Short mmCIF file of C-alpha atoms and ligand atoms in Angstrom, two decimals:
data_model
loop_
_atom_site.label_atom_id
_atom_site.label_comp_id
_atom_site.label_asym_id
_atom_site.label_seq_id
_atom_site.Cartn_x
_atom_site.Cartn_y
_atom_site.Cartn_z
CA UNK A 1 -85.82 45.83 4.57
CA UNK A 2 -89.41 46.65 3.61
CA UNK A 3 -92.17 44.10 2.95
CA UNK A 4 -90.84 42.65 -0.28
CA UNK A 5 -92.09 40.37 -3.02
CA UNK A 6 -89.48 38.41 -4.94
CA UNK A 7 -90.47 36.86 -8.28
CA UNK A 8 -88.82 35.27 -11.29
CA UNK A 9 -88.80 37.42 -14.43
CA UNK A 10 -88.22 34.55 -16.88
CA UNK A 11 -89.40 30.91 -17.07
CA UNK A 12 -88.38 29.84 -13.56
CA UNK A 13 -85.09 28.65 -12.04
CA UNK A 14 -83.67 32.17 -12.06
CA UNK A 15 -81.94 31.54 -8.72
CA UNK A 16 -84.80 32.79 -6.52
CA UNK A 17 -83.89 30.39 -3.70
CA UNK A 18 -80.35 31.70 -3.51
CA UNK A 19 -81.46 35.34 -3.50
CA UNK A 20 -84.13 34.64 -0.86
CA UNK A 21 -81.45 33.03 1.29
CA UNK A 22 -79.22 36.09 0.91
CA UNK A 23 -82.08 38.49 1.71
CA UNK A 24 -83.28 36.50 4.73
CA UNK A 25 -80.19 37.57 6.54
CA UNK A 26 -82.46 40.54 7.29
CA UNK A 27 -86.08 39.32 6.84
CA UNK A 28 -88.14 38.22 9.84
CA UNK A 29 -90.80 36.25 7.97
CA UNK A 30 -90.63 34.38 4.64
CA UNK A 31 -93.88 33.42 2.90
CA UNK A 32 -94.42 31.09 -0.08
CA UNK A 33 -97.63 32.24 -1.78
CA UNK A 34 -98.24 30.06 -4.86
CA UNK A 35 -97.19 26.91 -6.66
CA UNK A 36 -96.36 23.69 -4.93
CA UNK A 37 -93.62 21.10 -5.03
CA UNK A 38 -93.21 21.72 -8.75
CA UNK A 39 -90.74 24.34 -7.47
CA UNK A 40 -87.13 23.47 -6.76
CA UNK A 41 -85.18 26.23 -5.03
CA UNK A 42 -81.51 25.49 -4.51
CA UNK A 43 -79.54 27.08 -1.71
CA UNK A 44 -75.88 26.43 -1.02
CA UNK A 45 -74.72 27.00 2.54
CA UNK A 46 -71.01 26.35 2.86
CA UNK A 47 -70.48 22.99 1.22
CA UNK A 48 -74.04 21.81 1.94
CA UNK A 49 -76.67 22.07 -0.78
CA UNK A 50 -80.40 22.21 -0.04
CA UNK A 51 -83.20 21.92 -2.61
CA UNK A 52 -86.45 23.31 -1.22
CA UNK A 53 -89.76 22.43 -2.84
CA UNK A 54 -92.52 23.53 -0.42
CA UNK A 55 -90.65 24.87 2.58
CA UNK A 56 -89.67 28.55 2.17
CA UNK A 57 -85.96 29.08 1.56
CA UNK A 58 -85.84 31.25 4.69
CA UNK A 59 -85.79 28.04 6.78
CA UNK A 60 -82.00 27.95 6.45
CA UNK A 61 -81.63 31.12 8.56
CA UNK A 62 -82.43 30.53 12.19
CA UNK A 63 -84.11 33.87 12.82
CA UNK A 64 -86.86 33.68 10.21
CA UNK A 65 -90.38 32.44 10.62
CA UNK A 66 -91.53 30.52 7.56
CA UNK A 67 -95.06 30.37 6.21
CA UNK A 68 -96.65 28.27 3.48
CA UNK A 69 -99.49 30.57 2.46
CA UNK A 70 -103.03 29.81 1.36
CA UNK A 71 -102.15 30.23 -2.34
CA UNK A 72 -99.82 27.22 -2.27
CA UNK A 73 -101.00 23.71 -3.18
CA UNK A 74 -99.45 21.33 -0.67
CA UNK A 75 -98.83 17.64 -1.14
CA UNK A 76 -98.91 16.45 2.49
CA UNK A 77 -96.72 13.41 1.79
CA UNK A 78 -94.13 15.54 -0.01
CA UNK A 79 -94.13 18.19 2.74
CA UNK A 80 -93.79 15.55 5.45
CA UNK A 81 -90.83 14.04 3.61
CA UNK A 82 -89.20 17.41 2.94
CA UNK A 83 -89.40 18.32 6.63
CA UNK A 84 -87.89 14.97 7.61
CA UNK A 85 -85.03 15.45 5.15
CA UNK A 86 -84.29 18.97 6.38
CA UNK A 87 -84.38 17.82 9.98
CA UNK A 88 -82.06 14.99 9.02
CA UNK A 89 -79.60 17.68 7.90
CA UNK A 90 -79.86 19.42 11.25
CA UNK A 91 -82.35 22.17 10.34
CA UNK A 92 -84.95 22.97 12.98
CA UNK A 93 -88.12 23.11 10.89
CA UNK A 94 -91.06 22.35 13.17
CA UNK A 95 -90.63 25.27 15.53
CA UNK A 96 -90.49 27.81 12.67
CA UNK A 97 -92.72 26.50 9.88
CA UNK A 98 -96.44 27.27 9.65
CA UNK A 99 -98.94 26.02 7.11
CA UNK A 100 -102.01 28.05 6.19
CA UNK A 101 -105.25 26.32 7.16
CA UNK A 102 -106.59 27.59 3.82
CA UNK A 103 -103.89 26.01 1.62
CA UNK A 104 -105.22 23.41 -0.80
CA UNK A 105 -103.92 19.86 -0.54
CA UNK A 106 -102.54 17.74 -3.39
CA UNK A 107 -103.25 14.02 -3.42
CA UNK A 108 -102.25 10.91 -5.35
CA UNK A 109 -105.23 11.30 -7.68
CA UNK A 110 -104.03 14.78 -8.70
CA UNK A 111 -100.62 13.36 -9.57
CA UNK A 112 -102.23 10.57 -11.59
CA UNK A 113 -104.58 12.94 -13.40
CA UNK A 114 -101.57 15.14 -14.22
CA UNK A 115 -99.94 12.12 -15.91
CA UNK A 116 -103.15 11.16 -17.67
CA UNK A 117 -103.73 14.67 -19.11
CA UNK A 118 -100.15 14.82 -20.32
CA UNK A 119 -100.45 11.47 -22.06
CA UNK A 120 -103.69 12.57 -23.71
CA UNK A 121 -101.98 15.70 -25.06
CA UNK A 122 -99.34 13.50 -26.73
CA UNK A 123 -96.80 15.62 -28.56
CA UNK A 124 -98.60 18.79 -27.41
CA UNK A 125 -97.94 17.97 -23.76
CA UNK A 126 -97.06 20.80 -21.38
CA UNK A 127 -94.09 18.91 -19.95
CA UNK A 128 -95.37 19.33 -16.39
CA UNK A 129 -93.43 18.23 -13.34
CA UNK A 130 -96.18 15.58 -12.79
CA UNK A 131 -96.62 16.73 -9.22
CA UNK A 132 -100.40 17.10 -9.61
CA UNK A 133 -100.25 20.89 -9.50
CA UNK A 134 -102.71 21.63 -12.34
CA UNK A 135 -105.37 19.13 -11.19
CA UNK A 136 -105.10 20.41 -7.59
CA UNK A 137 -105.65 24.04 -8.64
CA UNK A 138 -108.52 22.83 -10.86
CA UNK A 139 -110.15 21.22 -7.80
CA UNK A 140 -109.72 24.48 -5.88
CA UNK A 141 -111.49 26.47 -8.59
CA UNK A 142 -114.10 23.75 -9.02
CA UNK A 143 -114.75 24.11 -5.27
CA UNK A 144 -114.11 20.45 -4.52
CA UNK A 145 -110.60 20.78 -3.06
CA UNK A 146 -109.60 19.74 0.45
CA UNK A 147 -107.78 22.36 2.50
CA UNK A 148 -105.08 22.03 5.14
CA UNK A 149 -107.63 22.78 7.88
CA UNK A 150 -108.86 19.21 7.30
CA UNK A 151 -105.55 17.92 8.74
CA UNK A 152 -106.84 18.98 12.15
CA UNK A 153 -109.93 16.76 11.91
CA UNK A 154 -108.97 13.22 10.86
CA UNK A 155 -112.54 11.89 10.64
CA UNK A 156 -113.72 14.74 8.38
CA UNK A 157 -110.50 14.53 6.39
CA UNK A 158 -110.90 10.79 5.80
CA UNK A 159 -114.52 11.14 4.65
CA UNK A 160 -113.65 13.91 2.18
CA UNK A 161 -110.56 12.16 0.90
CA UNK A 162 -112.41 8.88 0.34
CA UNK A 163 -115.26 10.64 -1.48
CA UNK A 164 -112.87 12.49 -3.83
CA UNK A 165 -110.65 9.44 -4.34
CA UNK A 166 -113.71 7.36 -5.25
CA UNK A 167 -114.77 9.96 -7.81
CA UNK A 168 -111.29 10.10 -9.33
CA UNK A 169 -110.96 6.31 -9.34
CA UNK A 170 -113.91 6.14 -11.69
CA UNK A 171 -112.38 8.79 -13.95
CA UNK A 172 -108.97 7.12 -13.90
CA UNK A 173 -110.37 3.72 -14.83
CA UNK A 174 -112.28 5.32 -17.73
CA UNK A 175 -108.95 6.81 -18.84
CA UNK A 176 -107.33 3.37 -18.76
CA UNK A 177 -105.32 4.07 -15.59
CA UNK A 178 -104.76 1.64 -12.72
CA UNK A 179 -107.10 2.48 -9.82
CA UNK A 180 -105.73 3.96 -6.63
CA UNK A 181 -105.44 1.82 -3.53
CA UNK A 182 -107.51 4.18 -1.40
CA UNK A 183 -106.99 2.32 1.90
CA UNK A 184 -103.22 2.24 1.54
CA UNK A 185 -103.13 5.90 0.50
CA UNK A 186 -105.31 6.89 3.43
CA UNK A 187 -102.92 5.07 5.76
CA UNK A 188 -100.01 7.16 4.47
CA UNK A 189 -102.04 10.36 4.65
CA UNK A 190 -103.29 9.75 8.18
CA UNK A 191 -99.71 9.31 9.41
CA UNK A 192 -98.52 12.47 7.63
CA UNK A 193 -101.58 14.44 8.82
CA UNK A 194 -100.76 13.55 12.38
CA UNK A 195 -97.27 15.03 12.02
CA UNK A 196 -98.37 18.09 10.00
CA UNK A 197 -101.41 19.08 12.09
CA UNK A 198 -99.39 21.11 14.63
CA UNK A 199 -98.13 23.35 11.81
CA UNK A 200 -101.63 24.33 10.60
CA UNK A 201 -102.49 27.93 11.56
CA UNK A 202 -104.43 30.98 10.49
CA UNK A 203 -101.39 32.43 8.74
CA UNK A 204 -103.32 35.53 7.64
CA UNK A 205 -103.33 36.58 11.28
CA UNK A 206 -99.66 35.74 11.66
CA UNK A 207 -98.58 37.73 8.60
CA UNK A 208 -100.67 40.77 9.54
CA UNK A 209 -99.60 40.71 13.18
CA UNK A 210 -95.97 40.53 12.07
CA UNK A 211 -96.49 43.43 9.68
CA UNK A 212 -98.18 45.58 12.36
CA UNK A 213 -95.33 44.83 14.73
CA UNK A 214 -92.93 46.28 12.15
CA UNK A 215 -91.38 42.95 11.25
CA UNK A 216 -90.23 42.59 7.67
CA UNK A 217 -91.85 40.06 5.41
CA UNK A 218 -90.35 38.51 2.32
CA UNK A 219 -92.66 36.80 -0.18
CA UNK A 220 -90.91 34.01 -2.08
CA UNK A 221 -92.26 33.50 -5.58
CA UNK A 222 -92.01 30.16 -7.35
CA UNK A 223 -91.79 29.50 -11.10
CA UNK A 224 -91.44 32.65 -13.22
CA UNK A 225 -93.49 35.36 -14.94
CA UNK A 226 -93.72 33.54 -18.28
CA UNK A 227 -95.19 30.49 -16.55
CA UNK A 228 -98.01 32.59 -15.02
CA UNK A 229 -101.43 31.13 -15.88
CA UNK A 230 -102.73 34.55 -17.06
CA UNK A 231 -99.66 36.27 -18.47
CA UNK A 232 -97.36 33.41 -19.44
CA UNK A 233 -96.97 31.56 -22.72
CA UNK A 234 -100.41 29.98 -22.32
CA UNK A 235 -101.16 27.07 -22.46
CA UNK A 236 -97.51 26.19 -21.77
CA UNK A 237 -97.66 27.57 -18.24
CA UNK A 238 -98.14 26.39 -14.69
CA UNK A 239 -101.57 26.64 -13.03
CA UNK A 240 -101.02 29.55 -10.65
CA UNK A 241 -100.33 33.26 -10.85
CA UNK A 242 -96.59 33.52 -10.44
CA UNK A 243 -96.48 37.32 -10.62
CA UNK A 244 -96.21 39.81 -7.77
CA UNK A 245 -99.94 40.41 -7.31
CA UNK A 246 -100.35 36.81 -6.20
CA UNK A 247 -98.29 37.54 -3.08
CA UNK A 248 -101.33 39.36 -1.68
CA UNK A 249 -104.01 36.82 -2.62
CA UNK A 250 -101.80 33.85 -1.79
CA UNK A 251 -100.01 35.26 1.25
CA UNK A 252 -102.76 37.18 3.01
CA UNK A 253 -101.17 40.64 3.21
CA UNK A 254 -102.94 43.55 1.48
CA UNK A 255 -101.40 45.39 -1.52
CA UNK A 256 -101.18 48.55 0.60
CA UNK A 257 -98.61 46.78 2.79
CA UNK A 258 -96.25 45.72 -0.01
CA UNK A 259 -93.41 48.17 -0.44
CA UNK A 260 -90.89 46.57 -2.73
CA UNK A 261 -90.78 44.09 -5.63
CA UNK A 262 -87.53 42.43 -6.70
CA UNK A 263 -87.38 40.53 -9.98
CA UNK A 264 -84.79 37.79 -10.41
CA UNK A 265 -83.31 37.18 -13.85
CA UNK A 266 -80.49 35.01 -15.08
CA UNK A 267 -77.89 36.72 -17.26
CA UNK A 268 -79.17 34.38 -20.01
CA UNK A 269 -82.44 32.39 -20.25
CA UNK A 270 -83.55 28.85 -19.50
CA UNK A 271 -86.80 26.96 -19.71
CA UNK A 272 -87.83 23.42 -18.65
CA UNK A 273 -90.76 21.64 -20.28
CA UNK A 274 -92.49 22.42 -23.56
CA UNK A 275 -93.60 25.70 -25.07
CA UNK A 276 -92.17 28.55 -27.08
CA UNK A 277 -88.78 29.99 -26.16
CA UNK A 278 -87.76 32.59 -28.76
CA UNK A 279 -84.06 32.88 -27.82
CA UNK A 280 -83.47 29.14 -27.40
CA UNK A 281 -80.08 27.85 -28.58
CA UNK A 282 -80.22 24.33 -29.94
CA UNK A 283 -76.55 24.37 -30.94
CA UNK A 284 -73.20 23.90 -29.18
CA UNK A 285 -73.51 27.27 -27.41
CA UNK A 286 -76.76 26.10 -25.80
CA UNK A 287 -75.09 22.84 -24.73
CA UNK A 288 -72.18 24.80 -23.32
CA UNK A 289 -74.48 27.07 -21.25
CA UNK A 290 -76.23 23.95 -19.91
CA UNK A 291 -72.92 22.35 -18.99
CA UNK A 292 -71.29 25.41 -17.41
CA UNK A 293 -74.49 26.53 -15.68
CA UNK A 294 -75.40 22.96 -14.55
CA UNK A 295 -78.81 23.58 -16.08
CA UNK A 296 -80.69 20.48 -15.00
CA UNK A 297 -84.08 20.70 -13.24
CA UNK A 298 -83.88 20.89 -9.44
CA UNK A 299 -87.20 19.00 -9.19
CA UNK A 300 -87.22 16.57 -12.12
CA UNK A 301 -83.57 16.49 -13.20
CA UNK A 302 -84.60 17.25 -16.79
CA UNK A 303 -82.05 19.15 -18.93
CA UNK A 304 -83.06 22.81 -19.10
CA UNK A 305 -83.34 24.45 -22.49
CA UNK A 306 -80.86 27.34 -22.68
CA UNK A 307 -80.73 30.55 -24.70
CA UNK A 308 -79.69 34.20 -24.86
CA UNK A 309 -81.03 36.92 -22.59
CA UNK A 310 -84.45 38.02 -23.81
CA UNK A 311 -84.89 41.72 -23.07
CA UNK A 312 -88.38 41.79 -24.62
CA UNK A 313 -89.68 39.17 -22.18
CA UNK A 314 -87.73 40.58 -19.22
CA UNK A 315 -88.80 44.21 -19.73
CA UNK A 316 -92.45 43.19 -20.01
CA UNK A 317 -92.06 41.02 -16.90
CA UNK A 318 -90.46 43.84 -14.89
CA UNK A 319 -93.31 46.16 -15.87
CA UNK A 320 -96.01 43.61 -15.05
CA UNK A 321 -94.55 42.84 -11.64
CA UNK A 322 -93.80 46.47 -10.82
CA UNK A 323 -90.21 45.41 -10.23
CA UNK A 324 -88.08 48.54 -10.01
CA UNK A 325 -85.04 46.46 -9.30
CA UNK A 326 -83.59 43.22 -10.51
CA UNK A 327 -81.24 40.63 -9.04
CA UNK A 328 -79.16 39.25 -11.91
CA UNK A 329 -77.78 35.75 -11.37
CA UNK A 330 -75.32 33.41 -13.03
CA UNK A 331 -73.25 36.06 -14.79
CA UNK A 332 -70.25 33.78 -14.20
CA UNK A 333 -71.74 31.18 -16.55
CA UNK A 334 -71.05 33.58 -19.45
CA UNK A 335 -67.38 34.05 -18.55
CA UNK A 336 -66.05 32.09 -21.52
CA UNK A 337 -68.50 33.22 -24.19
CA UNK A 338 -66.72 35.04 -27.02
CA UNK A 339 -69.68 37.05 -28.35
CA UNK A 340 -72.89 37.56 -26.40
CA UNK A 341 -76.28 38.18 -27.91
CA UNK A 342 -79.23 40.02 -26.38
CA UNK A 343 -82.71 39.84 -27.89
CA UNK A 344 -84.03 43.41 -28.24
CA UNK A 345 -87.15 42.77 -30.35
CA UNK A 346 -89.11 40.02 -32.07
CA UNK A 347 -89.82 39.79 -35.76
CA UNK A 348 -93.16 38.07 -36.30
CA UNK A 349 -94.02 37.40 -39.94
CA UNK A 350 -91.74 40.29 -40.87
CA UNK A 351 -93.29 42.76 -38.40
CA UNK A 352 -90.96 43.93 -35.63
CA UNK A 353 -92.40 44.24 -32.13
CA UNK A 354 -90.90 45.19 -28.77
CA UNK A 355 -93.73 43.69 -26.74
CA UNK A 356 -94.51 40.11 -25.77
CA UNK A 357 -97.49 38.91 -27.83
CA UNK A 358 -100.38 37.16 -26.09
CA UNK A 359 -101.06 34.54 -28.75
CA UNK A 360 -99.04 31.35 -28.52
CA UNK A 361 -98.90 31.13 -32.34
CA UNK A 362 -97.24 34.56 -32.50
CA UNK A 363 -94.76 33.77 -29.73
CA UNK A 364 -93.91 30.50 -31.48
CA UNK A 365 -93.20 32.35 -34.74
CA UNK A 366 -91.22 35.15 -33.07
CA UNK A 367 -87.70 35.41 -34.50
CA UNK A 368 -85.41 37.30 -32.12
CA UNK A 369 -83.71 40.48 -33.26
CA UNK A 370 -80.29 40.43 -31.62
CA UNK A 371 -77.60 42.87 -30.76
CA UNK A 372 -74.14 41.56 -30.07
CA UNK A 373 -71.66 42.44 -27.37
CA UNK A 374 -68.13 41.17 -26.81
CA UNK A 375 -67.63 38.73 -23.94
CA UNK A 376 -65.08 39.33 -21.16
CA UNK A 377 -63.33 35.95 -21.28
CA UNK A 378 -62.15 36.00 -17.68
CA UNK A 379 -63.53 34.58 -14.45
CA UNK A 380 -66.02 36.66 -12.45
CA UNK A 381 -66.88 34.20 -9.65
CA UNK A 382 -64.30 35.76 -7.33
CA UNK A 383 -65.46 39.35 -7.91
CA UNK A 384 -67.03 40.98 -4.83
CA UNK A 385 -67.79 44.52 -5.98
CA UNK A 386 -68.87 46.32 -9.11
CA UNK A 387 -65.59 48.07 -9.79
CA UNK A 388 -63.73 44.74 -9.95
CA UNK A 389 -65.91 43.45 -12.78
CA UNK A 390 -64.29 43.24 -16.22
CA UNK A 391 -65.30 46.30 -18.28
CA UNK A 392 -67.13 44.18 -20.87
CA UNK A 393 -69.16 42.45 -18.11
CA UNK A 394 -70.15 45.80 -16.67
CA UNK A 395 -71.20 47.04 -20.11
CA UNK A 396 -73.24 43.88 -20.64
CA UNK A 397 -75.05 44.32 -17.31
CA UNK A 398 -75.68 48.01 -17.93
CA UNK A 399 -77.17 47.14 -21.30
CA UNK A 400 -79.45 44.48 -19.75
CA UNK A 401 -80.72 47.01 -17.22
CA UNK A 402 -81.25 49.66 -19.89
CA UNK A 403 -83.17 47.30 -22.16
CA UNK A 404 -85.20 45.78 -19.32
CA UNK A 405 -85.88 49.27 -17.94
CA UNK A 406 -85.08 47.97 -14.50
CA UNK A 407 -82.05 48.79 -12.39
CA UNK A 408 -79.84 45.97 -11.13
CA UNK A 409 -79.63 45.99 -7.33
CA UNK A 410 -77.95 42.63 -6.70
CA UNK A 411 -75.49 40.57 -8.71
CA UNK A 412 -74.81 36.88 -8.24
CA UNK A 413 -71.66 35.34 -9.64
CA UNK A 414 -71.81 31.85 -8.13
CA UNK A 415 -74.10 29.57 -6.11
CA UNK A 416 -72.65 30.44 -2.70
CA UNK A 417 -73.95 33.07 -0.29
CA UNK A 418 -70.78 35.09 -0.46
CA UNK A 419 -70.89 35.13 -4.27
CA UNK A 420 -73.43 37.96 -4.23
CA UNK A 421 -73.03 41.71 -3.93
CA UNK A 422 -75.04 44.90 -4.02
CA UNK A 423 -74.61 46.26 -7.51
P1 GDP B 1 -84.88 28.81 -8.41
O1 GDP B 1 -85.89 27.78 -8.73
O2 GDP B 1 -85.21 30.14 -9.04
O3 GDP B 1 -84.60 28.94 -6.95
O4 GDP B 1 -83.51 28.34 -9.10
P2 GDP B 1 -82.90 26.83 -9.08
O5 GDP B 1 -82.39 26.54 -7.73
O6 GDP B 1 -83.86 25.89 -9.68
O7 GDP B 1 -81.75 26.99 -10.14
C1 GDP B 1 -80.70 27.89 -9.97
C2 GDP B 1 -79.37 27.10 -9.93
O8 GDP B 1 -78.30 27.98 -10.14
C3 GDP B 1 -79.10 26.45 -8.60
O9 GDP B 1 -78.39 25.25 -8.82
C4 GDP B 1 -78.22 27.46 -7.87
O10 GDP B 1 -77.34 26.86 -6.93
C5 GDP B 1 -77.42 28.02 -9.01
N1 GDP B 1 -77.03 29.41 -8.89
C6 GDP B 1 -77.70 30.45 -8.34
N2 GDP B 1 -77.05 31.61 -8.53
C7 GDP B 1 -75.94 31.30 -9.24
C8 GDP B 1 -74.89 32.07 -9.79
O11 GDP B 1 -74.83 33.29 -9.69
N3 GDP B 1 -73.91 31.39 -10.48
C9 GDP B 1 -73.94 30.04 -10.65
N4 GDP B 1 -72.96 29.47 -11.34
N5 GDP B 1 -74.93 29.29 -10.13
C10 GDP B 1 -75.92 29.91 -9.46
P1 IMO B 2 -89.05 27.08 -9.74
O1 IMO B 2 -89.84 27.64 -8.60
C1 IMO B 2 -89.06 25.93 -13.95
C2 IMO B 2 -92.79 24.27 -15.54
C3 IMO B 2 -92.81 22.82 -15.96
C4 IMO B 2 -93.82 22.89 -17.09
C5 IMO B 2 -94.81 23.91 -16.61
C6 IMO B 2 -96.07 23.33 -15.95
O2 IMO B 2 -88.01 26.10 -9.35
O3 IMO B 2 -88.55 28.17 -10.63
P2 IMO B 2 -96.48 22.15 -13.61
O4 IMO B 2 -95.89 20.94 -12.99
O5 IMO B 2 -96.29 23.41 -12.81
O6 IMO B 2 -97.92 21.97 -14.00
O7 IMO B 2 -95.69 22.34 -14.99
O8 IMO B 2 -94.14 24.71 -15.65
N1 IMO B 2 -92.36 24.53 -14.15
C7 IMO B 2 -91.17 25.05 -13.82
N2 IMO B 2 -90.12 25.39 -14.60
N3 IMO B 2 -89.02 26.15 -12.63
C8 IMO B 2 -90.09 25.85 -11.85
O9 IMO B 2 -90.15 26.19 -10.55
C9 IMO B 2 -91.21 25.23 -12.44
N4 IMO B 2 -92.40 24.79 -11.96
C10 IMO B 2 -93.09 24.38 -13.01
O10 IMO B 2 -91.55 22.38 -16.39
O11 IMO B 2 -93.21 23.41 -18.24
MG1 MG B 3 -85.98 25.87 -9.60
#
């Protein structure tokens, strides 16, 4: 396998974790390059289920080295806890996980500011995961963030943390929030820092040395294209670039070394949090997709909004990411649907467009233009090769690929490893 970037083509939760786990059967190194513990990547191994938030999904395969790259925002308390939980389940994490010394850290004041901003927005809130992701990226860009390198120097770390916490305590009290207990928080951080310090490395060197040695690197995207801070349904987005280009800036490997981009898309669409979602179903069909697909957030447990496959959004996303191939997941969830709909265009104030508009007002007003296809009304979760798929399922998939202008290379028909095949 070549150096590969894997990204979500929709609004997140496409099944990236599962596909990463399948691909890491062959990858030597797995790198997370953006986002933070707003991500929730579910991997089922046998009867055990793992939900990964900061640790790359490659950790579940013994051969792969796992890297949290500089583009990730890392909550040290959350990472410490995630490692402990994985180790509690028998996964050897510490010998294989490395944390970029340049990764930004997320603290309690970021989480509180996240909550404060959301409350101030009232009914216009973003519906964030309240993990402090936006405020942490804001600190990075404002050049006042604290990076993982600080974990190696407790005295410097403490001084910087106390200075920032003091600043935020003033802001929080102006916003009517309870002040942080800085001493108690520092106590928790110092203990976590002690355990995390051995993981802190110059991961740029590691990634480039691995690449030069001919080892194959898999970049694990979090969130999805339409949550990208530049290209997504702004302002209802996350605070990082979720698209393929970010693998280079957030992972430390140059664009000239990336050989393959895989986009992951569900056979329908979901979204968590607020913001426009043109193909959303607010009726019984939407409820049925949520029930059959167990569409509840892996991080916050919130019910996911469900809707039809949006070929306008997916084609644009495939183009933007340079994804020549797509892994389609959760086809099995559609097994009982009588008539399927695919959005092929948007009608905005009576004008039909095939492209995703930039303006949130236009996306909000977009009325999907649908084409219908008959469902297959039989189970697909036991299918293991293309020729065993029901004819109507095959036609549906071929139509998705045609409309998205992206060939399907992998198909997933259940949460388990073995419920995946090359298409
Ligand atoms: P991620 O954030 O993109 O990694 O996706 P999530 O883990 O948040 O959500 C995907 C959910 O769908 C998880 O619960 C997976 O176990 C599950 N899943 C993945 N692929 C399939 C599939 O093909 N069929 C079904 N039924 N479930 C799947
Ligand atoms: P994975 O990696 C789905 C959404 C939130 C909210 C918006 C901003 O599991 O696909 P944030 O906390 O990032 O500031 O929230 O982005 N969001 C996700 N939605 N999957 C995710 O990650 C998400 N991470 C953030 O619901 O709408
Ligand atoms: Mg998820």
